[in-house]
PDB file of C-alpha atoms in Angstrom:
ATOM      1  CA  MET B1089     161.783 111.219 -28.828  1.00 81.00           C
ATOM      2  CA  LYS B1090     162.348 114.956 -28.967  1.00 90.00           C
ATOM      3  CA  ILE B1091     161.426 117.025 -25.928  1.00 94.00           C
ATOM      4  CA  SER B1092     159.215 119.267 -28.061  1.00 94.00           C
ATOM      5  CA  ASN B1093     157.107 116.271 -29.127  1.00 95.00           C
ATOM      6  CA  LEU B1094     156.781 115.174 -25.505  1.00 96.00           C
ATOM      7  CA  LEU B1095     155.597 118.635 -24.478  1.00 96.00           C
ATOM      8  CA  TYR B1096     153.026 118.697 -27.284  1.00 96.00           C
ATOM      9  CA  ILE B1097     151.741 115.274 -26.186  1.00 97.00           C
ATOM     10  CA  LEU B1098     151.472 116.520 -22.597  1.00 95.00           C
ATOM     11  CA  GLY B1099     149.496 119.520 -23.835  1.00 96.00           C
ATOM     12  CA  PHE B1100     146.953 117.346 -25.617  1.00 96.00           C
ATOM     13  CA  ALA B1101     146.818 114.939 -22.666  1.00 95.00           C
ATOM     14  CA  SER B1102     146.061 117.799 -20.272  1.00 94.00           C
ATOM     15  CA  ILE B1103     143.155 118.840 -22.500  1.00 94.00           C
ATOM     16  CA  ALA B1104     141.768 115.287 -22.403  1.00 94.00           C
ATOM     17  CA  VAL B1105     142.209 114.971 -18.624  1.00 90.00           C
ATOM     18  CA  SER B1106     140.645 118.382 -18.120  1.00 90.00           C
ATOM     19  CA  ALA B1107     137.583 117.480 -20.175  1.00 88.00           C
ATOM     20  CA  ALA B1108     137.213 114.141 -18.393  1.00 87.00           C
ATOM     21  CA  ASN B1109     137.407 115.729 -14.927  1.00 83.00           C
ATOM     22  CA  TYR B1110     135.032 118.521 -15.869  1.00 82.00           C
ATOM     23  CA  LEU B1111     132.453 116.174 -17.359  1.00 82.00           C
ATOM     24  CA  LYS B1112     132.800 113.731 -14.455  1.00 79.00           C
ATOM     25  CA  GLY B1113     132.018 116.602 -12.083  1.00 73.00           C
ATOM     26  CA  LYS B1114     128.893 117.440 -14.072  1.00 66.00           C
ATOM     27  CA  SER B1115     127.426 113.944 -13.652  1.00 61.00           C
ATOM     28  CA  GLU B1116     127.961 113.599  -9.890  1.00 55.00           C
ATOM     29  CA  ASP B1117     125.909 115.162  -7.128  1.00 61.00           C
ATOM     30  CA  GLY B1118     126.934 117.111  -4.064  1.00 62.00           C
ATOM     31  CA  LYS B1119     130.151 118.704  -2.950  1.00 64.00           C
ATOM     32  CA  GLN B1120     132.418 116.547  -5.085  1.00 72.00           C
ATOM     33  CA  GLU B1121     130.777 117.934  -8.234  1.00 76.00           C
ATOM     34  CA  ALA B1122     132.207 121.422  -7.775  1.00 77.00           C
ATOM     35  CA  GLU B1123     135.605 120.048  -6.792  1.00 80.00           C
ATOM     36  CA  LYS B1124     135.872 117.928  -9.961  1.00 79.00           C
ATOM     37  CA  GLU B1125     134.850 120.888 -12.119  1.00 80.00           C
ATOM     38  CA  ARG B1126     137.539 123.070 -10.509  1.00 82.00           C
ATOM     39  CA  ASP B1127     140.126 120.310 -10.988  1.00 82.00           C
ATOM     40  CA  GLY B1128     139.176 120.090 -14.654  1.00 82.00           C
ATOM     41  CA  LEU B1129     139.542 123.828 -15.136  1.00 84.00           C
ATOM     42  CA  PHE B1130     142.869 123.873 -13.269  1.00 87.00           C
ATOM     43  CA  VAL B1131     144.357 121.099 -15.401  1.00 86.00           C
ATOM     44  CA  GLY B1132     143.026 122.830 -18.513  1.00 86.00           C
ATOM     45  CA  HIS B1133     145.288 125.792 -17.812  1.00 90.00           C
ATOM     46  CA  TRP B1134     148.361 123.573 -18.212  1.00 91.00           C
ATOM     47  CA  ALA B1135     147.832 122.985 -21.941  1.00 93.00           C
ATOM     48  CA  PRO B1136     148.966 126.419 -23.194  1.00 94.00           C
ATOM     49  CA  THR B1137     152.082 126.201 -21.038  1.00 95.00           C
ATOM     50  CA  PHE B1138     153.024 122.815 -22.495  1.00 96.00           C
ATOM     51  CA  PHE B1139     152.380 124.039 -26.049  1.00 97.00           C
ATOM     52  CA  ILE B1140     154.477 127.182 -25.531  1.00 97.00           C
ATOM     53  CA  LEU B1141     157.337 125.198 -23.994  1.00 96.00           C
ATOM     54  CA  GLY B1142     157.125 122.703 -26.872  1.00 96.00           C
ATOM     55  CA  LYS B1143     157.379 125.528 -29.405  1.00 96.00           C
ATOM     56  CA  ILE B1144     160.343 127.046 -27.572  1.00 96.00           C
ATOM     57  CA  ALA B1145     162.128 123.676 -27.476  1.00 94.00           C
ATOM     58  CA  GLU B1146     161.399 123.167 -31.176  1.00 93.00           C
ATOM     59  CA  ASP B1147     162.772 126.613 -32.070  1.00 94.00           C
ATOM     60  CA  ARG B1148     165.935 126.098 -30.021  1.00 91.00           C
ATOM     61  CA  LYS B1149     166.743 122.939 -32.002  1.00 82.00           C
ATOM     62  CA  MET B1150     166.764 124.964 -35.223  1.00 78.00           C
TER      63      MET B1150
END
C-alpha cells in the first residue's frame, strides 16, 4: 500500500470520527456534551493535514 493512499484513508477516517464524536456530544447531557463536541471539532482539523500530506507523497512519487 502506498503511503499516499494511507494518508487519504486517514483523512476520511478522521472526518468519520469527528462526525461521530460531534453527534455523540449532541445527544448527551451535561458537561460531557461540550467535551465531546470539542473533541469532534479537534479531530476534524486533522483531515486537511492528512489530505495535503497524501497529495505531497503522491507528487513525490511522480
